[in-house]
PDB file of C-alpha atoms in Angstrom:
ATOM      1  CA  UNK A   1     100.681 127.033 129.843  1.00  0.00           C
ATOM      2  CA  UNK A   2     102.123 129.302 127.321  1.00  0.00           C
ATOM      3  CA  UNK A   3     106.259 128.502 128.864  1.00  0.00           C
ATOM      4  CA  UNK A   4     105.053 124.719 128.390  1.00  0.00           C
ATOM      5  CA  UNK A   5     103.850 125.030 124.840  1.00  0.00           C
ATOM      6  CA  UNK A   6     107.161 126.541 123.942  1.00  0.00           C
ATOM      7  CA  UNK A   7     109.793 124.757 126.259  1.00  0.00           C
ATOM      8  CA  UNK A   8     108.165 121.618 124.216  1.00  0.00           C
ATOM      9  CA  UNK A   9     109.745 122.116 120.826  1.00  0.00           C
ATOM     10  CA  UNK A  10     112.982 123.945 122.332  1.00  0.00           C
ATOM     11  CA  UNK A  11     113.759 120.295 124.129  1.00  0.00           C
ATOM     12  CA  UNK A  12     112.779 118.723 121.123  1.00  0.00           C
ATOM     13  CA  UNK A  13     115.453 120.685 118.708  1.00  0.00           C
ATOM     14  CA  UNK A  14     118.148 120.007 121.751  1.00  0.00           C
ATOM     15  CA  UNK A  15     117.594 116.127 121.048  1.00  0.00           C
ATOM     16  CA  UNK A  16     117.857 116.452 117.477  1.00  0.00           C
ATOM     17  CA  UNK A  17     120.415 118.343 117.122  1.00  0.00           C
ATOM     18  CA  UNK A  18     122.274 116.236 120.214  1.00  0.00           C
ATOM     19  CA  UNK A  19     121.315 113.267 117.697  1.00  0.00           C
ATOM     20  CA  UNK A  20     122.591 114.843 114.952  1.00  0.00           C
ATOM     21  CA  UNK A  21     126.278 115.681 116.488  1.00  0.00           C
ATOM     22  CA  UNK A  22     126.178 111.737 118.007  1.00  0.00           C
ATOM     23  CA  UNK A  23     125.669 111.180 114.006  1.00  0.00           C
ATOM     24  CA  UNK A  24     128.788 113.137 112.748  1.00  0.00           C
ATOM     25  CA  UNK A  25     131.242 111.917 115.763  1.00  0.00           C
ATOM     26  CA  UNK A  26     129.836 108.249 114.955  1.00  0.00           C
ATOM     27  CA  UNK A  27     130.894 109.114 111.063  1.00  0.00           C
ATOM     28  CA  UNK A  28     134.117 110.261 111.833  1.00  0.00           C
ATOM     29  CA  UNK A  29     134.978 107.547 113.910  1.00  0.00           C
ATOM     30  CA  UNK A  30     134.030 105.497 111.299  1.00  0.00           C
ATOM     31  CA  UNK A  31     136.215 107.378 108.611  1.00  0.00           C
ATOM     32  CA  UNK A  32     139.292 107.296 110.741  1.00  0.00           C
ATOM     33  CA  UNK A  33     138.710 103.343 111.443  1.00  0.00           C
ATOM     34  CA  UNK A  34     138.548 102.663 108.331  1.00  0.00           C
ATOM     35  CA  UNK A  35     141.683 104.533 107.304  1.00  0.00           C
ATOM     36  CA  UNK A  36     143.875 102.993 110.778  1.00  0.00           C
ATOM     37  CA  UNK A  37     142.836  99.542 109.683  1.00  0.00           C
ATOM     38  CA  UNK A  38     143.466 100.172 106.016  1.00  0.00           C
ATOM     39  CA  UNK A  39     147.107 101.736 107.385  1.00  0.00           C
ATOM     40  CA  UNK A  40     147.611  98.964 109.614  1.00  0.00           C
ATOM     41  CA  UNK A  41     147.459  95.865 107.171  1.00  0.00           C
ATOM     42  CA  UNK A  42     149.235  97.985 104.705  1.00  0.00           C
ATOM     43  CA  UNK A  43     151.835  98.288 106.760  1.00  0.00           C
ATOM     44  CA  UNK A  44     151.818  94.221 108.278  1.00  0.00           C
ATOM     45  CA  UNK A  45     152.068  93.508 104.901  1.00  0.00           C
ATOM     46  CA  UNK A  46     154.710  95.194 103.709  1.00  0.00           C
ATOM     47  CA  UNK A  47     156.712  94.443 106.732  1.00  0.00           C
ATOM     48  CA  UNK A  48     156.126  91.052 106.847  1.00  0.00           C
ATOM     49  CA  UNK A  49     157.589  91.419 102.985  1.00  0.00           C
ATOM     50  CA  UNK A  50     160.436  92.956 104.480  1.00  0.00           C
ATOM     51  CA  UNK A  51     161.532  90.375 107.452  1.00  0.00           C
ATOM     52  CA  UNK A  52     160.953  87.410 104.988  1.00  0.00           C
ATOM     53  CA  UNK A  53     157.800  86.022 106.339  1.00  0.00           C
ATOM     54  CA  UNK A  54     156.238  86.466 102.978  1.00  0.00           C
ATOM     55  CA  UNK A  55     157.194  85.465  99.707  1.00  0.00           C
ATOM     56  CA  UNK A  56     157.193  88.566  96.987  1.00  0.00           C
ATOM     57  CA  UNK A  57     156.766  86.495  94.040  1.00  0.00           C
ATOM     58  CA  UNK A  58     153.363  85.249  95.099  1.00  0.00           C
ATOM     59  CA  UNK A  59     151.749  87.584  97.184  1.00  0.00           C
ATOM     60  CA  UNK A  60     153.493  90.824  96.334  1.00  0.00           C
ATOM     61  CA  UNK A  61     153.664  93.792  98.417  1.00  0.00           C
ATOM     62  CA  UNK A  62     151.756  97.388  98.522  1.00  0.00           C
ATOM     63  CA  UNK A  63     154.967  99.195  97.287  1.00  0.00           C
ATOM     64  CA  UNK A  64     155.153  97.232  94.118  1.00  0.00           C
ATOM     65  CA  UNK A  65     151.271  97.366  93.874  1.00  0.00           C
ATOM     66  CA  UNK A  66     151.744 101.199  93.657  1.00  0.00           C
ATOM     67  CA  UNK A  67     154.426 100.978  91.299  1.00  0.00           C
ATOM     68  CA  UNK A  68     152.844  98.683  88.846  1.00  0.00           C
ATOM     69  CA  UNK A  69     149.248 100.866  89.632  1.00  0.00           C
ATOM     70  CA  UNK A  70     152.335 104.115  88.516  1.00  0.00           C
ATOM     71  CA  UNK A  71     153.583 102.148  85.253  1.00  0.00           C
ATOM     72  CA  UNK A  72     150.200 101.232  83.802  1.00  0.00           C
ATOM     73  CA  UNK A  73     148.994 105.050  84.425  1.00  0.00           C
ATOM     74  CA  UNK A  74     151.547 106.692  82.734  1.00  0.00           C
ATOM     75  CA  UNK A  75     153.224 104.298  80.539  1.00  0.00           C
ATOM     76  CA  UNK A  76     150.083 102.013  79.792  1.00  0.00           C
ATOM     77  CA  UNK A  77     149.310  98.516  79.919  1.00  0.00           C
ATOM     78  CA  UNK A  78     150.575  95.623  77.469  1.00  0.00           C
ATOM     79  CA  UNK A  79     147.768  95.776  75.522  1.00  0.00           C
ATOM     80  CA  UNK A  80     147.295  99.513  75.562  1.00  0.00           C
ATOM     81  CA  UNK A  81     146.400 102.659  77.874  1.00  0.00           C
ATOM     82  CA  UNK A  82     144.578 101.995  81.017  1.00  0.00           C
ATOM     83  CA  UNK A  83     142.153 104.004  80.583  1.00  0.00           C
ATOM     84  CA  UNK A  84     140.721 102.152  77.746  1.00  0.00           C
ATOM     85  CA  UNK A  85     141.160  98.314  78.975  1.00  0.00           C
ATOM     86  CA  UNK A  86     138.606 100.275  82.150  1.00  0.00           C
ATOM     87  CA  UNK A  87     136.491 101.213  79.702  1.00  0.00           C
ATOM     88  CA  UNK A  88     136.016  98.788  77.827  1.00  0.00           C
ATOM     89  CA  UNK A  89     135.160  97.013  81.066  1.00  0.00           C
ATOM     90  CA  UNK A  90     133.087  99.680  82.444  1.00  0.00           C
ATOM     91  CA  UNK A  91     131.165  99.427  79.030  1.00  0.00           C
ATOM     92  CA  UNK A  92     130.085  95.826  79.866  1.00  0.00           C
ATOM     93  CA  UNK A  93     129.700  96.382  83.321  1.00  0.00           C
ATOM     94  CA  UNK A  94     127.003  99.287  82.432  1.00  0.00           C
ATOM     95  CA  UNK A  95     125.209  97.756  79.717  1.00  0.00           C
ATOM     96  CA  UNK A  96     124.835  94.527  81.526  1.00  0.00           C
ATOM     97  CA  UNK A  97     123.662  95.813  84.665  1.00  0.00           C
ATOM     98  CA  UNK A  98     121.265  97.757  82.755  1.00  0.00           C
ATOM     99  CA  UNK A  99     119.533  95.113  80.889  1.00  0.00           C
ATOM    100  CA  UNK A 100     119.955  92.788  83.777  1.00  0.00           C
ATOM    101  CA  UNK A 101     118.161  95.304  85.730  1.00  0.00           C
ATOM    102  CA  UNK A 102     115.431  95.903  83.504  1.00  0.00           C
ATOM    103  CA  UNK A 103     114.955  92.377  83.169  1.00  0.00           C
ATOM    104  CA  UNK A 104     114.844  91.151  86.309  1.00  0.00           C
ATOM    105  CA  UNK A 105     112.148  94.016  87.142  1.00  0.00           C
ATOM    106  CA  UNK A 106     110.029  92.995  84.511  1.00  0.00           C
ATOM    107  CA  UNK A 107     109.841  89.474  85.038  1.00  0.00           C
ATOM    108  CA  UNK A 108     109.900  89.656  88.863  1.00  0.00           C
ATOM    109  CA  UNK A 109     107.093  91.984  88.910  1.00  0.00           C
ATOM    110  CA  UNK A 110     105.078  90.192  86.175  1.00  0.00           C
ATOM    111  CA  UNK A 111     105.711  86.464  87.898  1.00  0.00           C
ATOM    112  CA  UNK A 112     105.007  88.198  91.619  1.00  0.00           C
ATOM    113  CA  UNK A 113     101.544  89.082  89.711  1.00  0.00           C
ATOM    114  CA  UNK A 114     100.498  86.420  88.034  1.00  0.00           C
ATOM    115  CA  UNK A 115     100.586  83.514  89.824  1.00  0.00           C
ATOM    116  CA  UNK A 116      99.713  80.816  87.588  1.00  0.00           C
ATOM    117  CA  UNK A 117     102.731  82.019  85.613  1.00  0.00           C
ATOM    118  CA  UNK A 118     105.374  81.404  88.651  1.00  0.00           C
ATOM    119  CA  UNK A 119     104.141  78.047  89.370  1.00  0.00           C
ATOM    120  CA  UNK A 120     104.876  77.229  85.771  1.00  0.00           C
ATOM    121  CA  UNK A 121     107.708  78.759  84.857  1.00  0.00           C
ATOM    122  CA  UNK A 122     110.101  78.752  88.800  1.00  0.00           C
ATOM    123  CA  UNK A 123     111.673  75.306  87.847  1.00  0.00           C
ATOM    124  CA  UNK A 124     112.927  76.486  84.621  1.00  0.00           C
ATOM    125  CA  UNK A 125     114.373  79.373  86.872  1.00  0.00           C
ATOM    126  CA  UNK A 126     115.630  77.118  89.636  1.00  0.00           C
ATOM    127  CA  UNK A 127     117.450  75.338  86.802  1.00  0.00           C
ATOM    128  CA  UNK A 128     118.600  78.539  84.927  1.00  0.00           C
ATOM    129  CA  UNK A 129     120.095  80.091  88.248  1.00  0.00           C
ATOM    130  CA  UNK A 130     121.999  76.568  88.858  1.00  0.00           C
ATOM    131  CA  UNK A 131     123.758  76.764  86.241  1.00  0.00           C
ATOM    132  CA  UNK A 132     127.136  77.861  86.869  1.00  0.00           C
ATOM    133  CA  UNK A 133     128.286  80.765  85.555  1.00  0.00           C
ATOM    134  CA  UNK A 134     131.725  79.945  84.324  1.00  0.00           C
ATOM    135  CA  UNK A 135     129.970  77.666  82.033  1.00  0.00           C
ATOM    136  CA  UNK A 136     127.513  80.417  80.320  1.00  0.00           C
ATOM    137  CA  UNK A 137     130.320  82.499  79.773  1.00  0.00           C
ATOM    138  CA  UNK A 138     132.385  79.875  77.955  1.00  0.00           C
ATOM    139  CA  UNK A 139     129.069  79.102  75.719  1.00  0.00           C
ATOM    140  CA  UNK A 140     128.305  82.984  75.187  1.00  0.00           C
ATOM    141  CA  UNK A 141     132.094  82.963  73.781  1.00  0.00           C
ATOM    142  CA  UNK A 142     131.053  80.090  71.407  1.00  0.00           C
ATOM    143  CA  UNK A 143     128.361  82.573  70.693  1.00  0.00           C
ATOM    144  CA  UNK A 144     128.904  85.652  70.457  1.00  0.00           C
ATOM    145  CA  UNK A 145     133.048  85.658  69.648  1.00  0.00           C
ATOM    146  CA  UNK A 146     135.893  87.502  72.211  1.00  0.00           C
ATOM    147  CA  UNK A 147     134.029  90.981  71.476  1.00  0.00           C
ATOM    148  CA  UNK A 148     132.027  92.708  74.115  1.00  0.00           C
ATOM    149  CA  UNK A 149     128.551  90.787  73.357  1.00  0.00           C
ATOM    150  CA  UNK A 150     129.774  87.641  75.679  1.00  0.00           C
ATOM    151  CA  UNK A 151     130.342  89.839  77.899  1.00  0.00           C
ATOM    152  CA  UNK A 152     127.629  91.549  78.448  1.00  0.00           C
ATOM    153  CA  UNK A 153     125.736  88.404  77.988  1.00  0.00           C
ATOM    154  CA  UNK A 154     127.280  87.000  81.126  1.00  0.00           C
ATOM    155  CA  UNK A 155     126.684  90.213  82.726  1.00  0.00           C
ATOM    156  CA  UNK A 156     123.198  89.781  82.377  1.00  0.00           C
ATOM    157  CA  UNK A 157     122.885  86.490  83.689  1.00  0.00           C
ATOM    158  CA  UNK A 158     124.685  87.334  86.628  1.00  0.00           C
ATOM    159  CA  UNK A 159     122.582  90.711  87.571  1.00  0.00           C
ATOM    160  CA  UNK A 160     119.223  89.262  85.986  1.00  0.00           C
ATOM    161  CA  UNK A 161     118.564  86.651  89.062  1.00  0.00           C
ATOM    162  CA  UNK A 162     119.381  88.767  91.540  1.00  0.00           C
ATOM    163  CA  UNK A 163     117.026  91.806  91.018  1.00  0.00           C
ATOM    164  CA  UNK A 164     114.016  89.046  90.069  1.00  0.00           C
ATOM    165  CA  UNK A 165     114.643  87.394  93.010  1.00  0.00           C
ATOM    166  CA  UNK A 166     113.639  90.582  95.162  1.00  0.00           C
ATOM    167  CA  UNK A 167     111.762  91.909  92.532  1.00  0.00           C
ATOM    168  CA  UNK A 168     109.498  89.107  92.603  1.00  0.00           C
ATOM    169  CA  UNK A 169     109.465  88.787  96.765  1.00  0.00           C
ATOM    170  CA  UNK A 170     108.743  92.214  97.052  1.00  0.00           C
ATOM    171  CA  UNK A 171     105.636  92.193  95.037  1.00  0.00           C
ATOM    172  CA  UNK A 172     104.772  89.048  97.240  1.00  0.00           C
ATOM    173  CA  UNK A 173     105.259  90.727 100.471  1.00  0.00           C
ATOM    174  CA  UNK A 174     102.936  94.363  99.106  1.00  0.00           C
ATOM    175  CA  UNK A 175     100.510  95.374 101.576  1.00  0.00           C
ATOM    176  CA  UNK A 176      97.311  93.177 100.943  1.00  0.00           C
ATOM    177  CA  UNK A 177      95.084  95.495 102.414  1.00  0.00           C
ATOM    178  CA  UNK A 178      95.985  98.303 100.153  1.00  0.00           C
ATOM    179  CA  UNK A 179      95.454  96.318  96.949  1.00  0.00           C
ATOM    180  CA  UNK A 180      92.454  95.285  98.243  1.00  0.00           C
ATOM    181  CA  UNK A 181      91.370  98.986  99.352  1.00  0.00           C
ATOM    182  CA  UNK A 182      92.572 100.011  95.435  1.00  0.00           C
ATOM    183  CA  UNK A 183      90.654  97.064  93.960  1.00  0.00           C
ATOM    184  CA  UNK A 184      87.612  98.238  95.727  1.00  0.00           C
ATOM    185  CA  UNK A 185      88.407 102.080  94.990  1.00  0.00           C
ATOM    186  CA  UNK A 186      87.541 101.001  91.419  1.00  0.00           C
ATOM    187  CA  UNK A 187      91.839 100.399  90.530  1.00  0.00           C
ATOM    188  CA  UNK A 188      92.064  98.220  87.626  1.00  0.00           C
ATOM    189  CA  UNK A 189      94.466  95.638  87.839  1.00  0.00           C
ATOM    190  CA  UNK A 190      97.325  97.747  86.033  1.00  0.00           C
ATOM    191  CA  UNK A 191      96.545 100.822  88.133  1.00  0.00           C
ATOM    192  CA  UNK A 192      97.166  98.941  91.406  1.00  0.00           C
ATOM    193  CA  UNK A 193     100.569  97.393  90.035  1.00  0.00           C
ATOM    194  CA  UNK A 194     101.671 100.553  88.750  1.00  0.00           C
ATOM    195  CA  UNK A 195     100.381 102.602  91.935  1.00  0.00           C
ATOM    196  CA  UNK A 196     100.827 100.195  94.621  1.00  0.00           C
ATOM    197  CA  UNK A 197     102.852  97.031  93.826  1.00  0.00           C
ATOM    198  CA  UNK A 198     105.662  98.434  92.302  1.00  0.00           C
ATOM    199  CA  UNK A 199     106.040 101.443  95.132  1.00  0.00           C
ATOM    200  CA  UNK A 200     106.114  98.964  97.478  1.00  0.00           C
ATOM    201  CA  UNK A 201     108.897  96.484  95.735  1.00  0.00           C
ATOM    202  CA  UNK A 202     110.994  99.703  95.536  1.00  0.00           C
ATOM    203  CA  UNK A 203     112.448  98.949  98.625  1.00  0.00           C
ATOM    204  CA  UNK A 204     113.552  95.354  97.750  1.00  0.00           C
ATOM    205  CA  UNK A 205     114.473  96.612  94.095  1.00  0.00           C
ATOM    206  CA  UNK A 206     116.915  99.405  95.219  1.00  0.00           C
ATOM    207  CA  UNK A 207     118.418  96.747  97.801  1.00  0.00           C
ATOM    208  CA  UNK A 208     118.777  94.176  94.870  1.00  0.00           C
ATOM    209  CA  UNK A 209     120.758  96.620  92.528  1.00  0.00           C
ATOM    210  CA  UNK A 210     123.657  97.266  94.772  1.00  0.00           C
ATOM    211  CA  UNK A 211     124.436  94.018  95.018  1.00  0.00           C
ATOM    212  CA  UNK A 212     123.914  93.015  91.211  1.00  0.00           C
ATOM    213  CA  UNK A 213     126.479  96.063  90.333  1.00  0.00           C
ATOM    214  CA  UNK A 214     129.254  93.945  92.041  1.00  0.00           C
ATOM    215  CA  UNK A 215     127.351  90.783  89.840  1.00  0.00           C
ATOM    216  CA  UNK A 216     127.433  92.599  86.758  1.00  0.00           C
ATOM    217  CA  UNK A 217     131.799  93.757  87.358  1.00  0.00           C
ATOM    218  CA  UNK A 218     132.367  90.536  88.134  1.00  0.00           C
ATOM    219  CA  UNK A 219     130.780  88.843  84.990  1.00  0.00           C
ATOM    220  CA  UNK A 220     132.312  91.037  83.234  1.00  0.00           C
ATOM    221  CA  UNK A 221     135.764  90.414  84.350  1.00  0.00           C
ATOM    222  CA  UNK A 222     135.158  86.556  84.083  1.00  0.00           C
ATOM    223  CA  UNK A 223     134.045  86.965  80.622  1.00  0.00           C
ATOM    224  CA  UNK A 224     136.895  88.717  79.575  1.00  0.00           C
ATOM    225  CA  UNK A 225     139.406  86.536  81.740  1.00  0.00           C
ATOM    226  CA  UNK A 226     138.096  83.742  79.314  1.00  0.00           C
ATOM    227  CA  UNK A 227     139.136  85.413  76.698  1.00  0.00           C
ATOM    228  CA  UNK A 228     138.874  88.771  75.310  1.00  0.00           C
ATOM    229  CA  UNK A 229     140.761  91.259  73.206  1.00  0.00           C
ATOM    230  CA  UNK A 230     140.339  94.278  75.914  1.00  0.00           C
ATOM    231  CA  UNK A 231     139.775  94.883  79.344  1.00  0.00           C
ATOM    232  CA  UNK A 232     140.758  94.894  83.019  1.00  0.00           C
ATOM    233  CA  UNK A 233     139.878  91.136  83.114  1.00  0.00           C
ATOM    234  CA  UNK A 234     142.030  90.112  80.018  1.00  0.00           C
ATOM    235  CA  UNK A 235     144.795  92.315  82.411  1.00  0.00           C
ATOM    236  CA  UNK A 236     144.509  90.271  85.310  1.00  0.00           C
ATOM    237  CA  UNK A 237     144.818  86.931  82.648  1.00  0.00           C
ATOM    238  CA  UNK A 238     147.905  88.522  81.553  1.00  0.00           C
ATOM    239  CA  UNK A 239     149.155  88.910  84.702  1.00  0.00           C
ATOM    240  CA  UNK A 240     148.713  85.924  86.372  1.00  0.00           C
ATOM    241  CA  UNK A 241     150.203  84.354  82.772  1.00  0.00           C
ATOM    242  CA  UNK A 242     153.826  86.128  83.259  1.00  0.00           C
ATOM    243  CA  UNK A 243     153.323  85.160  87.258  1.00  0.00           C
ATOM    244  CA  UNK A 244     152.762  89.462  87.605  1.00  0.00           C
ATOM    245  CA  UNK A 245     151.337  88.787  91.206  1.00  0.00           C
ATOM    246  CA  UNK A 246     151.797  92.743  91.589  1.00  0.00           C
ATOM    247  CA  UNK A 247     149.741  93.203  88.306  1.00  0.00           C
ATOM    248  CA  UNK A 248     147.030  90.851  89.730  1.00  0.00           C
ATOM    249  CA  UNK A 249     146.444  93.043  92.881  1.00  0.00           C
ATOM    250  CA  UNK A 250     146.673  96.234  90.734  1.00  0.00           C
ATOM    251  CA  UNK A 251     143.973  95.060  88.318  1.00  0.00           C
ATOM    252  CA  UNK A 252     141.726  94.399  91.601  1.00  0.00           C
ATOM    253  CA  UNK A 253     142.436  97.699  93.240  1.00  0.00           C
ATOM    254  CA  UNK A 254     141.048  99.337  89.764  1.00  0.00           C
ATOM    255  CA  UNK A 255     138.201  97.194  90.223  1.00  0.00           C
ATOM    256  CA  UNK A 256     137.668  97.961  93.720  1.00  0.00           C
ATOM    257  CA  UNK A 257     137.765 101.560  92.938  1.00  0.00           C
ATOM    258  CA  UNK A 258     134.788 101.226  90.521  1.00  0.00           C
ATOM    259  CA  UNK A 259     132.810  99.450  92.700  1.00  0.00           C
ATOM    260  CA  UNK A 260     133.379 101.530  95.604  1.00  0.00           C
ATOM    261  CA  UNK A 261     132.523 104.423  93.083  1.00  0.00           C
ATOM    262  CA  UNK A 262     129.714 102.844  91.748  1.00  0.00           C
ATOM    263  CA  UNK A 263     127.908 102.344  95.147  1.00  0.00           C
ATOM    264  CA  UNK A 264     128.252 106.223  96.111  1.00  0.00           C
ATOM    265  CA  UNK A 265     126.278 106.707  92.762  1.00  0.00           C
ATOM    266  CA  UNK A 266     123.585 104.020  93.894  1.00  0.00           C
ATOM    267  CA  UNK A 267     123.037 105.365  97.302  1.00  0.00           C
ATOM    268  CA  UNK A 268     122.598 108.816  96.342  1.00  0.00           C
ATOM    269  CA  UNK A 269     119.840 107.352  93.672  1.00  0.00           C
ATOM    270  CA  UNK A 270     118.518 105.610  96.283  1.00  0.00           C
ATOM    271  CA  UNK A 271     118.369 108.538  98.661  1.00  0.00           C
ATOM    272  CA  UNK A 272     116.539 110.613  95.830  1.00  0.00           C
ATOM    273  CA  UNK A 273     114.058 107.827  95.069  1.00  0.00           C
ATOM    274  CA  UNK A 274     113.235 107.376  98.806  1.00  0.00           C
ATOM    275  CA  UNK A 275     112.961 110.648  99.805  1.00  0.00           C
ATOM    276  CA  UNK A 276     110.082 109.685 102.085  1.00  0.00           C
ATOM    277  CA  UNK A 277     111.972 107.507 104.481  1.00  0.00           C
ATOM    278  CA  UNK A 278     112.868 109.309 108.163  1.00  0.00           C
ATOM    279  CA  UNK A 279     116.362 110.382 108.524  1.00  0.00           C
ATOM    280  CA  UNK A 280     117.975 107.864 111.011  1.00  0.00           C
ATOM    281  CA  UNK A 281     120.274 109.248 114.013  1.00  0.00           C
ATOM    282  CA  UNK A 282     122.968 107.337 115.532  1.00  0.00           C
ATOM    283  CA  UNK A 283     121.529 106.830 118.804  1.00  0.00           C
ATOM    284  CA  UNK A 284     124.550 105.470 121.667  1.00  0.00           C
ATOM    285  CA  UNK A 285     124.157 103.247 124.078  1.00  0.00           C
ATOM    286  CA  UNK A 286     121.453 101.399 122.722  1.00  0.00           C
TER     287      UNK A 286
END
């Protein structure tokens, strides 16, 4: 009995830690996929550049990218130094994620509860999400001038509906039985949304926000592409006004960076919030 009880957790470790090396291989196959395929268009690309199959003037070519991504690091940019037209950006981005965020938790949680309250008000929502958002952010121009307040107002708009949206379903789809088993613990009404509703919507929430970061750069960018006095948007306007298609593509790879940079930051949130979750292996072959 006693060489069972202890073969038992020695086979056990052996699978996790044969789980664990599936996990890294599967990562670094990953990694070096990613980086092939990123090589390999790359290089079609420029090639097809090269034997005339593309034209130059209007889609460029990685070389040029990288030289116009060269001038505007260490010359600057027309209307200043890089780094500041990203800020600037990066300013609206943040802010209008934030309150979006905030927002969007608020209501969705408060509508998911309150049910009279949804019935009433999810037409006026239906009709305030139709609304396309080119539209706001030439009327929060109107509004609030070519400084960063349009901005952010269009940023809000564009991360507000996304969060309520799972905000709200994932109060919907909490655990009846446990807010029943609170309610008849003695939980008061706040208590249970607080203590049970809101852990449960986590899930959703978290899901929600790395989406609405993307939402929240890219009404950002559109506000500013309407017209603004700074930013990586107002870059990409300038661009495509002087037919820059290499300044175009640079402009995006910035962008691209921040949102790539930006969902590292979110998934390592996540991970800290949902500590409780298992750890997932890679498991082959099935």
């Amino acid at each position: 009995m006693t060489t069972v009880k202890q073969a038992v957790p020695a086979a056990f470790g052996a699978e996790e830690l044969k789980a664990i090396a599936r996990a890294r291989r599967h990562h670094q196959l990953v990694i070096f996929l990613r980086l092939a395929l990123a090589v390999v268009v790359l290089a079609s690309w420029e090639g097809s550049v090269y034997l005339g199959w593309i034209d130059p003037f209007f889609f460029s070519q990685p070389t040029a990218i990288y030289e116009q991504l060269l001038v505007w690091i260490t010359e600057g940019t027309s209307q200043g130094p890089l780094w500041r037209e990203l800020l600037v950006t990066m300013e609206e981005t943040v802010f209008g994620f934030l309150i979006g965020s905030a927002l969007g938790i608020i209501f969705g949680i408060a509508l998911g509860r309150n049910k009279l309250a949804s019935d009433v008000l999810s037409i006026y929502i239906k009709v305030a999400n139709a609304i396309p958002r080119v539209v706001l952010g030439s009327i929060f121009i109107i509004m609030f001038g070519l400084g960063m307040g349009s901005k952010i107002a269009l940023a809000v708009v564009m991360v507000f509906f996304v969060v309520f949206g799972n905000a709200f379903q994932g109060v919907r789809e909490a655990d009846k039985n446990l807010i029943a088993n609170a309610y008849i613990l003695g939980a008061s009404k706040r208590q249970v949304t607080f203590s049970v509703v809101f852990p449960s919507a986590l899930t959703w929430i978290l899901a929600s926000l790395h989406v609405s970061f993307g939402f929240a750069l890219v009404g950002a960018v559109v506000g500013e592409f309407l017209g603004a006095r700074h930013g990586i948007g107002l870059l990409i306007a300038t661009a495509q006004g002087t037919f820059n298609a290499a300044g175009v593509f640079a402009a995006m790879i910035v962008l691209a960076v921040v949102a790539l940079v930006a969902e590292y930051l979110l998934t390592a949130v996540e991970n800290k919030l949902l500590k409780w979750r298992p750890v997932q292996f890679v498991e082959q072959g099935m």
